[in-house]
Coordinates of C-alpha atoms and ligand atoms in Angstrom, one line a residue:
X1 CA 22.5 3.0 -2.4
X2 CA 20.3 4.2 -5.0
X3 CA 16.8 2.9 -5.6
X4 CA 16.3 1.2 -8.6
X5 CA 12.7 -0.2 -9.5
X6 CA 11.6 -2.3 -12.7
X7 CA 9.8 -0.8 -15.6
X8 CA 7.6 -3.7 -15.8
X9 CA 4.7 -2.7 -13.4
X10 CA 1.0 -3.1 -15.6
X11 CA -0.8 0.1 -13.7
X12 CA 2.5 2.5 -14.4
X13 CA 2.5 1.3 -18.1
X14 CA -1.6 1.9 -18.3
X15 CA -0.3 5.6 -17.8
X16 CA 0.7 8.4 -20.2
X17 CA 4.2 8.7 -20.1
X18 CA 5.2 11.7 -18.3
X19 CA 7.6 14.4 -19.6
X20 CA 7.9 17.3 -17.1
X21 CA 10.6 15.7 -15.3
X22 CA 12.7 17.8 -13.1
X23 CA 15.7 16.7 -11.1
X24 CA 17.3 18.4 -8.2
X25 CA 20.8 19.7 -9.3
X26 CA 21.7 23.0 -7.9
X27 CA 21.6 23.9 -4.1
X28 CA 17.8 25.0 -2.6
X29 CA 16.5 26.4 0.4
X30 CA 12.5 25.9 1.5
X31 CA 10.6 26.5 4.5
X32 CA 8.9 22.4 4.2
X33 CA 10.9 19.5 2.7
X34 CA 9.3 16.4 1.7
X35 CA 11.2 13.3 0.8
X36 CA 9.0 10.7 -1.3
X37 CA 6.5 11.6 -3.3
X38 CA 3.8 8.4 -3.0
X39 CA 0.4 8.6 -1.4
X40 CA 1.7 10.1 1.8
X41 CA 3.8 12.7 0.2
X42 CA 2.1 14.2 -2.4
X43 CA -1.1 14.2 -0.2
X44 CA 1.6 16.1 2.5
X45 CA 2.4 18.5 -0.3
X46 CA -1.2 19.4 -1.0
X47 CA -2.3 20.0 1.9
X48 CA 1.5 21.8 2.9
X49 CA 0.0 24.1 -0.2
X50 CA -3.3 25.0 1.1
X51 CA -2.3 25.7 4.7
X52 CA 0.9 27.8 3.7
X53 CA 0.6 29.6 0.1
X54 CA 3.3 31.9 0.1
X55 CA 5.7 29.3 1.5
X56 CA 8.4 27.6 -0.1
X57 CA 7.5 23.4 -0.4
X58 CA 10.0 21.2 -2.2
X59 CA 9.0 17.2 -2.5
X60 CA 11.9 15.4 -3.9
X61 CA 11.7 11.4 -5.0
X62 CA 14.4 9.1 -5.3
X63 CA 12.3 7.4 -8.8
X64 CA 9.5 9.0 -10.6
X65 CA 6.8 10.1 -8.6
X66 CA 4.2 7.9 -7.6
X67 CA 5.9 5.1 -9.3
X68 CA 6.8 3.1 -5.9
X69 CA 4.5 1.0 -4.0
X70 CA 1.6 3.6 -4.5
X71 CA 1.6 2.5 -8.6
X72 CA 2.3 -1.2 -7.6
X73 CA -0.5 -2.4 -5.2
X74 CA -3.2 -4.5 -5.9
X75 CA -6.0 -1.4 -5.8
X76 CA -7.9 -2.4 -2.7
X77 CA -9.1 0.9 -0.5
X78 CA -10.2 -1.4 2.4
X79 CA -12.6 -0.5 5.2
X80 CA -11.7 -3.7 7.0
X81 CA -8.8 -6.3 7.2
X82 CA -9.1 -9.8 8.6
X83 CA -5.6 -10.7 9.3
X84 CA -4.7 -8.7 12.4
X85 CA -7.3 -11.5 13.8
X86 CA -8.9 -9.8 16.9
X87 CA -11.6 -11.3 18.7
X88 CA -12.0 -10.7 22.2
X89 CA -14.2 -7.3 23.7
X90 CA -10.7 -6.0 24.5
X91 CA -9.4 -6.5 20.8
X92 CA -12.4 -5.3 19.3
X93 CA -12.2 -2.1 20.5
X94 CA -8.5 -1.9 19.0
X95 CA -10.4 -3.3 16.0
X96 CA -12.6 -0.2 16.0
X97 CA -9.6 2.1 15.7
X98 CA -7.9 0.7 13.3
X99 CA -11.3 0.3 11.6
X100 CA -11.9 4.1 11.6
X101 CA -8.3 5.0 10.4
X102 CA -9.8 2.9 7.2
X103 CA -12.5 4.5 7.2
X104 CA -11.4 8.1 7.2
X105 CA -8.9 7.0 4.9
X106 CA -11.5 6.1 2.8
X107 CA -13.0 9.3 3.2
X108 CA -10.1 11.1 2.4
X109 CA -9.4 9.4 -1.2
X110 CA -13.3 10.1 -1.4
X111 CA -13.0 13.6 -1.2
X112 CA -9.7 13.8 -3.1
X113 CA -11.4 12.3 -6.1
X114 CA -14.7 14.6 -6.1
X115 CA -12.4 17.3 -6.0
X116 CA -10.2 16.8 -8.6
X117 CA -12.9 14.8 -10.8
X118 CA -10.3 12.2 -10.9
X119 CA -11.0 8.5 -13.1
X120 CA -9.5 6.0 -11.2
X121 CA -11.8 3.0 -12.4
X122 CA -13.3 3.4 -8.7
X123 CA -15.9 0.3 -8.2
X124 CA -17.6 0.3 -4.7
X125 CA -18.1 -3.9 -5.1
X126 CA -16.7 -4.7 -1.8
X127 CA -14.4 -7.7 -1.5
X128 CA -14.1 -11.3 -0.5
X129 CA -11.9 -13.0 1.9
X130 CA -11.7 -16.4 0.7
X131 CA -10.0 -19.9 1.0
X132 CA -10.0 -23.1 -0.4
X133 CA -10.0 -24.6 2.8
X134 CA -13.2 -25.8 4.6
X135 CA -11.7 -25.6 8.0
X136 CA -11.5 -22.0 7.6
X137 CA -14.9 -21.0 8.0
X138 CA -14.1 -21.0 11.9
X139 CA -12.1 -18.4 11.2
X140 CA -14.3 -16.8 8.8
X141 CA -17.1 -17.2 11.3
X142 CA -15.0 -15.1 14.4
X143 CA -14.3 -12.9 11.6
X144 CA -17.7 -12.3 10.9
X145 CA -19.0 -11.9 14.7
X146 CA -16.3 -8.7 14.3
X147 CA -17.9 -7.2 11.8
X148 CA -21.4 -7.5 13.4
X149 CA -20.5 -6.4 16.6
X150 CA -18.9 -3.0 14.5
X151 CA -22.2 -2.6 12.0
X152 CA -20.1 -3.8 9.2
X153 CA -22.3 -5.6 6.1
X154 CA -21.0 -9.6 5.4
X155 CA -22.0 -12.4 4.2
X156 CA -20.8 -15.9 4.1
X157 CA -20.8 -17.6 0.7
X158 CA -20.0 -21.4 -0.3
X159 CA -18.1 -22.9 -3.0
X160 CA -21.4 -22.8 -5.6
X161 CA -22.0 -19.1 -5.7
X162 CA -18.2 -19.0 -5.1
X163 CA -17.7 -20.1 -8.4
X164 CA -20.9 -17.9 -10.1
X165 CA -19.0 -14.4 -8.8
X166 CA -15.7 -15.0 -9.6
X167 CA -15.6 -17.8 -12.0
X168 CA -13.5 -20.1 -10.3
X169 CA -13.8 -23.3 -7.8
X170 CA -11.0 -22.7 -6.3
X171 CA -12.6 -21.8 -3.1
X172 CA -14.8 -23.1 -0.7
X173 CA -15.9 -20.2 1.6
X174 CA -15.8 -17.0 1.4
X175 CA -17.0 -13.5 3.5
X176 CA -17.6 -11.0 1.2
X177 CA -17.8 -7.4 2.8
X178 CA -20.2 -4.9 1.1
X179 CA -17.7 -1.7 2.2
X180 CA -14.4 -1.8 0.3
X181 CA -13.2 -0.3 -3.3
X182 CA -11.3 -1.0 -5.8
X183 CA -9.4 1.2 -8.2
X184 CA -7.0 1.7 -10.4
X185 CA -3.8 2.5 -8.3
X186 CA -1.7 4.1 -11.1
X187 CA -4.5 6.2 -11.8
X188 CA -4.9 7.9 -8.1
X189 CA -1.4 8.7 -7.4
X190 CA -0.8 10.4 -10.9
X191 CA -4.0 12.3 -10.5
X192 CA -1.9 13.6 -7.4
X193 CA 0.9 14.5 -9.2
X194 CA -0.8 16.3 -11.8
X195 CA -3.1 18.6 -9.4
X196 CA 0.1 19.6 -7.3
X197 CA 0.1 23.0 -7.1
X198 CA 2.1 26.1 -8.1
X199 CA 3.9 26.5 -4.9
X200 CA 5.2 23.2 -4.5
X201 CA 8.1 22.2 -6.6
X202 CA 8.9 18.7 -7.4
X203 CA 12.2 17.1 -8.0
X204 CA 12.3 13.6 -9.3
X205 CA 15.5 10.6 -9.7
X206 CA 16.5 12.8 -6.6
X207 CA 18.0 10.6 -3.6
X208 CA 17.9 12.2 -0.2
X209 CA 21.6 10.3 0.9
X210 CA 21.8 11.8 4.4
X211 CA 20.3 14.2 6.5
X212 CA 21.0 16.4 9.6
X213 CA 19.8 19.2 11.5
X214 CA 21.9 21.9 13.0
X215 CA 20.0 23.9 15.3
X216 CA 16.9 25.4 13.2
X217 CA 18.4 24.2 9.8
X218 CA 18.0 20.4 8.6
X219 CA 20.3 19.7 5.8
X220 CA 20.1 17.3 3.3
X221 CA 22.7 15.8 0.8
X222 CA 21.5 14.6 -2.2
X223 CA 23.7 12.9 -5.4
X224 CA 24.8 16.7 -6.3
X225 CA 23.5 19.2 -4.3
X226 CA 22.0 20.5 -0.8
X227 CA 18.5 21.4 0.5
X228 CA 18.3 23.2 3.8
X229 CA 14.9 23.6 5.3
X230 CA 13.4 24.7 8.3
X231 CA 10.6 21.5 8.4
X232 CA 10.5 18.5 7.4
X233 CA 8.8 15.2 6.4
X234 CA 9.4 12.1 5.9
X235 CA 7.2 10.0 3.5
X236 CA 9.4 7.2 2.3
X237 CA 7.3 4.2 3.8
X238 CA 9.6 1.7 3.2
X239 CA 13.1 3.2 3.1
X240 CA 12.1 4.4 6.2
X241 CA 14.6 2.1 7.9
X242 CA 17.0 2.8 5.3
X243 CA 17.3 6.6 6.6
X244 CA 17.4 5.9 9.7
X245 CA 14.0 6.8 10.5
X246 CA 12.1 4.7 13.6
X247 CA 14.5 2.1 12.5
X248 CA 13.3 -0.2 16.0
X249 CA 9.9 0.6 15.1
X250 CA 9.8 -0.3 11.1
X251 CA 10.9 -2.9 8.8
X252 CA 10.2 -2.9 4.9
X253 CA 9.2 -6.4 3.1
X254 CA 9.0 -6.6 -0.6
X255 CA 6.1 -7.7 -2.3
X256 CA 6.0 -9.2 -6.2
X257 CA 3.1 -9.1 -8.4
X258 CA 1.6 -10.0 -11.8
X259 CA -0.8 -9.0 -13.9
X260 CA -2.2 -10.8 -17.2
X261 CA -2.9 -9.8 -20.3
X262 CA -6.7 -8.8 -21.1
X263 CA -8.7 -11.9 -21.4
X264 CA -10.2 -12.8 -24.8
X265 CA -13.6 -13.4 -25.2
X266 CA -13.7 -16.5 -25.8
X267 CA -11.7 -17.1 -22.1
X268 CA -13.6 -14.9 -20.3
X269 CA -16.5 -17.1 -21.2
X270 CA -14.7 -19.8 -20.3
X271 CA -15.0 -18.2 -17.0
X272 CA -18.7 -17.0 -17.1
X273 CA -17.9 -13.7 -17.9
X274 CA -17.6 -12.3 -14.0
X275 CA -17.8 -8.9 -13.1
X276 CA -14.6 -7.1 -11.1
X277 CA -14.1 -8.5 -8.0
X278 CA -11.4 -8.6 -5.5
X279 CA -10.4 -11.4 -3.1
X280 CA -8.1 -11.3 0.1
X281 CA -6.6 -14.7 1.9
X282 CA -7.9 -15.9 5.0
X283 CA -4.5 -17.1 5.3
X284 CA -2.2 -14.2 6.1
X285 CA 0.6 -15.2 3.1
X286 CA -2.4 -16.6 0.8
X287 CA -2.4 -15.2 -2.7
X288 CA -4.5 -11.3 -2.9
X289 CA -6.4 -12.3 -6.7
X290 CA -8.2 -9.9 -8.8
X291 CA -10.4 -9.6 -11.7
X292 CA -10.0 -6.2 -13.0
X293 CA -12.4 -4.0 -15.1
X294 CA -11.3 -4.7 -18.4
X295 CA -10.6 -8.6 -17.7
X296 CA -7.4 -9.0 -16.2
X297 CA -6.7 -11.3 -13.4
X298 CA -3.7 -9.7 -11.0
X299 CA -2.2 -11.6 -8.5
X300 CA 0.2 -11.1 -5.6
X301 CA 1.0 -13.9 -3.1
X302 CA 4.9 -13.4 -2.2
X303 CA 6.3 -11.2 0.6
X304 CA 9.9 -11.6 1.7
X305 CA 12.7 -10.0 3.3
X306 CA 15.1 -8.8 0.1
X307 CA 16.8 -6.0 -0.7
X308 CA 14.7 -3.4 -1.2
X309 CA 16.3 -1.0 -3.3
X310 CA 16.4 -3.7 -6.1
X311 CA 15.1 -6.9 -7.0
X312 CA 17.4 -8.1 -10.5
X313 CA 15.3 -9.2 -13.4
X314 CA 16.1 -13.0 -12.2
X315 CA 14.7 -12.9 -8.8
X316 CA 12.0 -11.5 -10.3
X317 CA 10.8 -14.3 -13.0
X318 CA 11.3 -16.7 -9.9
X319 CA 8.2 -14.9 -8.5
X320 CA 6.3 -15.0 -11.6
X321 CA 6.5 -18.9 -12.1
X322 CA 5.1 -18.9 -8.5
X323 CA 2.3 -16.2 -9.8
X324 CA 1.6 -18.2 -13.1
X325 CA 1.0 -21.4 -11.2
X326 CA -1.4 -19.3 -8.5
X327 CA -3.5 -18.2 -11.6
X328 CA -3.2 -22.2 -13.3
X329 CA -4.7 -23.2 -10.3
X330 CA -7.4 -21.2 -9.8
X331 CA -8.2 -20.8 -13.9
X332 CA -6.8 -24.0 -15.4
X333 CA -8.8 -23.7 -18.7
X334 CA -6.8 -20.4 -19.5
X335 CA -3.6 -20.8 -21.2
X336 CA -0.2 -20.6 -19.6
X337 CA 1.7 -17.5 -21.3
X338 CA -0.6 -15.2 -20.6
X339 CA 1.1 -12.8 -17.5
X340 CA 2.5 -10.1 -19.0
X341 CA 3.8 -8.3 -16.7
X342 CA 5.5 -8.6 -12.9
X343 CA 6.7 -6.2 -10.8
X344 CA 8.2 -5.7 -7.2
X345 CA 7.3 -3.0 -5.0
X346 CA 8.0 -2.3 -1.3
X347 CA 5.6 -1.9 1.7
X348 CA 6.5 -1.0 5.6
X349 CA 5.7 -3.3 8.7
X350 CA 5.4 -2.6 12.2
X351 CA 5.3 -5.6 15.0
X352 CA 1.6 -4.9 16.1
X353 CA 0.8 -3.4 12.9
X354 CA 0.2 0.1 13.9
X355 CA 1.1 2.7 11.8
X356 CA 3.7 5.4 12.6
X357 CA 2.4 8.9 12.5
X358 CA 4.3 11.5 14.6
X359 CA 7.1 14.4 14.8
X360 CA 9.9 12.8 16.2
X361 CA 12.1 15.8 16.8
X362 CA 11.1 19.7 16.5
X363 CA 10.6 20.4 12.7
X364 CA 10.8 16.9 12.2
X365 CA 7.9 14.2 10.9
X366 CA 7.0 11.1 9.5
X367 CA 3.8 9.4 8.0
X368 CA 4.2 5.8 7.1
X369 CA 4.0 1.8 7.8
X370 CA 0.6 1.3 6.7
X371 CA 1.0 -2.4 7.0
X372 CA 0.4 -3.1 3.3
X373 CA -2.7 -1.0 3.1
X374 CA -1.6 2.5 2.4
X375 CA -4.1 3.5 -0.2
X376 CA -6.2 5.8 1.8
X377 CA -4.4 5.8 4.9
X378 CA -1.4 7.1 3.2
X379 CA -3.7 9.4 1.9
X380 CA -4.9 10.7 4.9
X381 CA -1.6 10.4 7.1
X382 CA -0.1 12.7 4.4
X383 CA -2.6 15.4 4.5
X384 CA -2.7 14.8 8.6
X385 CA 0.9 15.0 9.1
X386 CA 0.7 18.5 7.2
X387 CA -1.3 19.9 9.3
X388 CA 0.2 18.5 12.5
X389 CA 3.5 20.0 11.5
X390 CA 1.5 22.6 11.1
X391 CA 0.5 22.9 14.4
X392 CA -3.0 22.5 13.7
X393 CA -5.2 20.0 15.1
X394 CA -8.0 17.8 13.9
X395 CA -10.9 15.2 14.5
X396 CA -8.8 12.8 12.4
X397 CA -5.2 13.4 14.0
X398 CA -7.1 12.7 17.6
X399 CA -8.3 9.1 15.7
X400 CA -5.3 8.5 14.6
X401 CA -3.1 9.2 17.5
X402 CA -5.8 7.0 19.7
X403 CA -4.5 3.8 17.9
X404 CA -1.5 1.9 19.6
X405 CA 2.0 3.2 18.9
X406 CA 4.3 0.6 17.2
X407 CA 5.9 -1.5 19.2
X408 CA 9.9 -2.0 19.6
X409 CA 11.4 -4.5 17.6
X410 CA 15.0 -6.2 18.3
X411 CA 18.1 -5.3 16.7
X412 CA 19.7 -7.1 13.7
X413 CA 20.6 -10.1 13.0
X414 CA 18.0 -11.1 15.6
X415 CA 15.6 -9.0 13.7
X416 CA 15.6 -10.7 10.1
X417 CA 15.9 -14.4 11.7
X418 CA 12.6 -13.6 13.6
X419 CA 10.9 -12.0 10.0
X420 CA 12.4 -14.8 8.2
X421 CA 10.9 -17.8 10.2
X422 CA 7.4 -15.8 11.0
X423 CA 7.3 -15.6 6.9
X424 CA 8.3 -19.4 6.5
X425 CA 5.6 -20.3 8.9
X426 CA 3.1 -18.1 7.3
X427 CA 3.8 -19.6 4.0
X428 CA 3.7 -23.0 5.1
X429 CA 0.0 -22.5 7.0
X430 CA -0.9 -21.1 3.7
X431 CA 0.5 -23.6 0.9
X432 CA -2.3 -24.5 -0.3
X433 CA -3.7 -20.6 -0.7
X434 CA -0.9 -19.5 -2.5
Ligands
FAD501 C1 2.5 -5.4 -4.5 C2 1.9 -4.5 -3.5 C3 0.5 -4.7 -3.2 C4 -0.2 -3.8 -2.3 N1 -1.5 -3.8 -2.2 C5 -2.2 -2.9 -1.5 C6 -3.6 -2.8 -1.6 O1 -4.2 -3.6 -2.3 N2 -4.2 -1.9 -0.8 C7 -3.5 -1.0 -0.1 O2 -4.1 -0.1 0.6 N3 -2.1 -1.0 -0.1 C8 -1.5 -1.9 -0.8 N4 -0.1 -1.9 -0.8 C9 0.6 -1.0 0.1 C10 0.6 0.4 -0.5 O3 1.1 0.4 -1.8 C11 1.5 1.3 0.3 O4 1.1 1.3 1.7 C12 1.5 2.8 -0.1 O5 2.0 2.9 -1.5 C13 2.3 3.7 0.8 O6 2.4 5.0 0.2 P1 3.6 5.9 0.6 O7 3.4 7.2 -0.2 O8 3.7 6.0 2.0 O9 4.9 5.1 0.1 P2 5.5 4.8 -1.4 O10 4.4 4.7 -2.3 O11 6.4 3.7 -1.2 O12 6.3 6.1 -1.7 C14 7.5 6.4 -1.0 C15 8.4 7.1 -2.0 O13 9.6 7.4 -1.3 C16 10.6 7.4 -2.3 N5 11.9 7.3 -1.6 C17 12.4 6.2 -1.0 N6 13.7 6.5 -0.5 C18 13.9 7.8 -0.9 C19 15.0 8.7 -0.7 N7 16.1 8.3 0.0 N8 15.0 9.9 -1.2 C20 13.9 10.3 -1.9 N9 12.8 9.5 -2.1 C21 12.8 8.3 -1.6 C22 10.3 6.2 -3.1 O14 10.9 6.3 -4.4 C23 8.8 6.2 -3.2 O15 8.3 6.8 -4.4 C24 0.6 -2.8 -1.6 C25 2.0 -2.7 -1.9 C26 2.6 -3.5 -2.8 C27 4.1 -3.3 -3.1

């Protein structure tokens, strides 16, 4: 099955239209073979680059590069999540690694855009986890003993300044950490298509089909043609299941967004003319909301088992009625047509959320499952996984492989039924949030 994504994602359409396209038609041969060319990938491929010059590096991509999940998130580098819920002196300390996977991840995006002088409308404003639901501060308040414990810089806020920040009283209580970025996620990835370098070659609309490995030789069938390589990696995140990669460690769940149209200035008075900001649920299938730089308000808050290779234009409008009454709710002076744009993109899950990061057989590796926070840990699990397979080692590959491995998860049809009802409840405990 072939992957086929809308053209209707805001942050791809910000973006110059590309025109060096190649595509993979004739039979190749290369020493490192990277299939999808995202965060993970290209950072793979850069780092493939540096450590190996005079080798030969293909990356090939089923779609345009950098036009999957890693052009459709909502633009939040985080240096913490609240979801995973961890409280107790045990968890914490599972808390703390996960924490510092962010945090290098952070480091790595960092040092990727000093590098490369890259403008991805980076704004270090932190973000908010918020809810319209009093009872929540409990939750909020664990949440914020975490954070203490770690050295991470909170506060609580109520409904009043609530509504002075972002411009809306929709919420009650929020905890607003100081660490945390957001960008312009079109922006990053294509800066790391454009700075890939000489020796790696790039093949785009080209789907790796099937792949095996015969003694030192792994090769792959694509729609026409062959590669055979002596390494690979695999950076497909969610079509890792489809390949049959850790398939009863991962399982993908698409996401839909929308983004509005730039607010006039007359409603972005109405408003009170807020800066950016970025809010999180409390709730784990709450609405993710977001004022951007230059006045648009995005908003995700669906996540669902569905077909990943495809969501049809009808399935997709669905989500945006659901998307236009999220923003009604929270902005009900601003007028109703004003989304213009929804997309679908598709993330990787793990049972514990743990993400997957290992060779699984010689010459062969895989980066992904970021748990729907990919932007620097994709980053720096592509640039890690290079120099693993590399047989190098580092500060940051000892970090990440101290994290717990992903647990096992049960086979089909069990498998959806258990997603399926987990999401249902979710959704329900966040109703109101959404
Ligand atoms: C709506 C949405 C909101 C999100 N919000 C956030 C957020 O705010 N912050 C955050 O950190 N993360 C967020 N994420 C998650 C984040 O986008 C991902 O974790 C990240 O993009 C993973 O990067 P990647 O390179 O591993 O995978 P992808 O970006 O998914 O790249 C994988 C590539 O593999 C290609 N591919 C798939 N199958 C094949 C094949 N058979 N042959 C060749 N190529 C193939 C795909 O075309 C794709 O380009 C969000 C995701 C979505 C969808």
């Amino acid at each position: 099955m072939y992957l086929v994504n809308d053209q209707s994602c805001s942050w791809v359409n910000d973006l110059d239209k590309r025109s060096n396209i190649k595509i993979l038609e004739k039979n190749k041969s290369c020493d490192w073979l990277i299939i999808g060319a995202g965060y993970t990938g290209l950072s793979a491929a850069r780092k493939l680059s540096e450590l190996h010059p005079n080798q030969k590096i293909i990356i090939i991509d089923a779609q345009l590069a950098g036009e999957g999940a890693s052009s459709r998130n909502s633009g939040y580098l985080v240096d913490t999540t609240l979801n995973d819920g961890f409280t107790s002196n045990k968890e914490l300390d599972n808390y703390k690694k996960k924490a510092d996977i962010y945090d290098l991840g952070i480091n790595a995006v960092k040092k990727f855009i000093n590098e490369y002088q890259v403008d991805c409308d980076w704004n270090e404003c932190g973000k908010y986890f918020a809810s319209s639901k009093k009872e929540d501060e409990k939750i909020l308040r664990n949440f914020s003993v975490t954070l203490s414990k770690l050295g991470y810089e909170h506060n609580l806020l109520l409904n009043n300044q609530l509504l002075k920040r972002l411009g809306t009283n929709f919420y009650n209580i929020a905890l607003h950490t100081k660490g945390g970025i957001l960008l312009h996620p079109g922006k990053l990835v294509r800066a790391m298509v454009d700075v890939l370098p000489k020796n790696v070659c790039l093949y785009e609309n080209s789907s790796l089909l099937s792949w095996n490995k015969n003694k030192d030789v792994i090769s792959c069938e694509l729609k026409n043609c062959k590669i055979n390589t002596k390494k690979i990696i695999f950076a497909t995140n969610g079509f890792l299941k489809s390949l049959g990669i850790k398939s009863n460690y991962n399982f993908p769940i698409t996401l839909t967004a929308s983004m509005t149209r730039a607010l006039t200035d007359e409603e972005f008075r109405s408003i009170g003319q807020p800066k950016e900001w970025g809010v999180l649920p409390v709730r784990p299938m709450g609405a993710t909301i977001r004022m951007t730089k230059d006045r648009r308000i995005l908003i995700r808050n669906t996540a669902e088992v569905h077909n990943p290779f495809k969501m049809s234009k009808l399935d997709l409008q669905k989500r945006s009625i659901n998307q236009k009454i999220g923003i009604k709710k929270r902005f009900p002076q601003l007028p109703d047509d004003i989304i213009q744009s929804s997309w679908s993109g598709v993330v990787s899950r793990t049972r514990n959320s743990s993400q997957i990061f290992e060779k699984i057989d010689n010459n062969i590796f895989v980066a992904g499952c970021y748990n729907g926070s990919g932007i620097g840990v994709g980053t720096l699990f592509g640039e890690q996984i290079a120099i693993k397979a590399s047989e190098e080692n580092t500060k940051e590959i000892e970090t990440i492989e101290a994290r717990n491995k992903p647990t096992w998860l049960p086979p089909q049809p069990f498998l959806n039924l258990g997603i399926k009802t987990r999401l249902i409840y979710e959704r329900l405990r966040a109703r109101s949030e959404i």
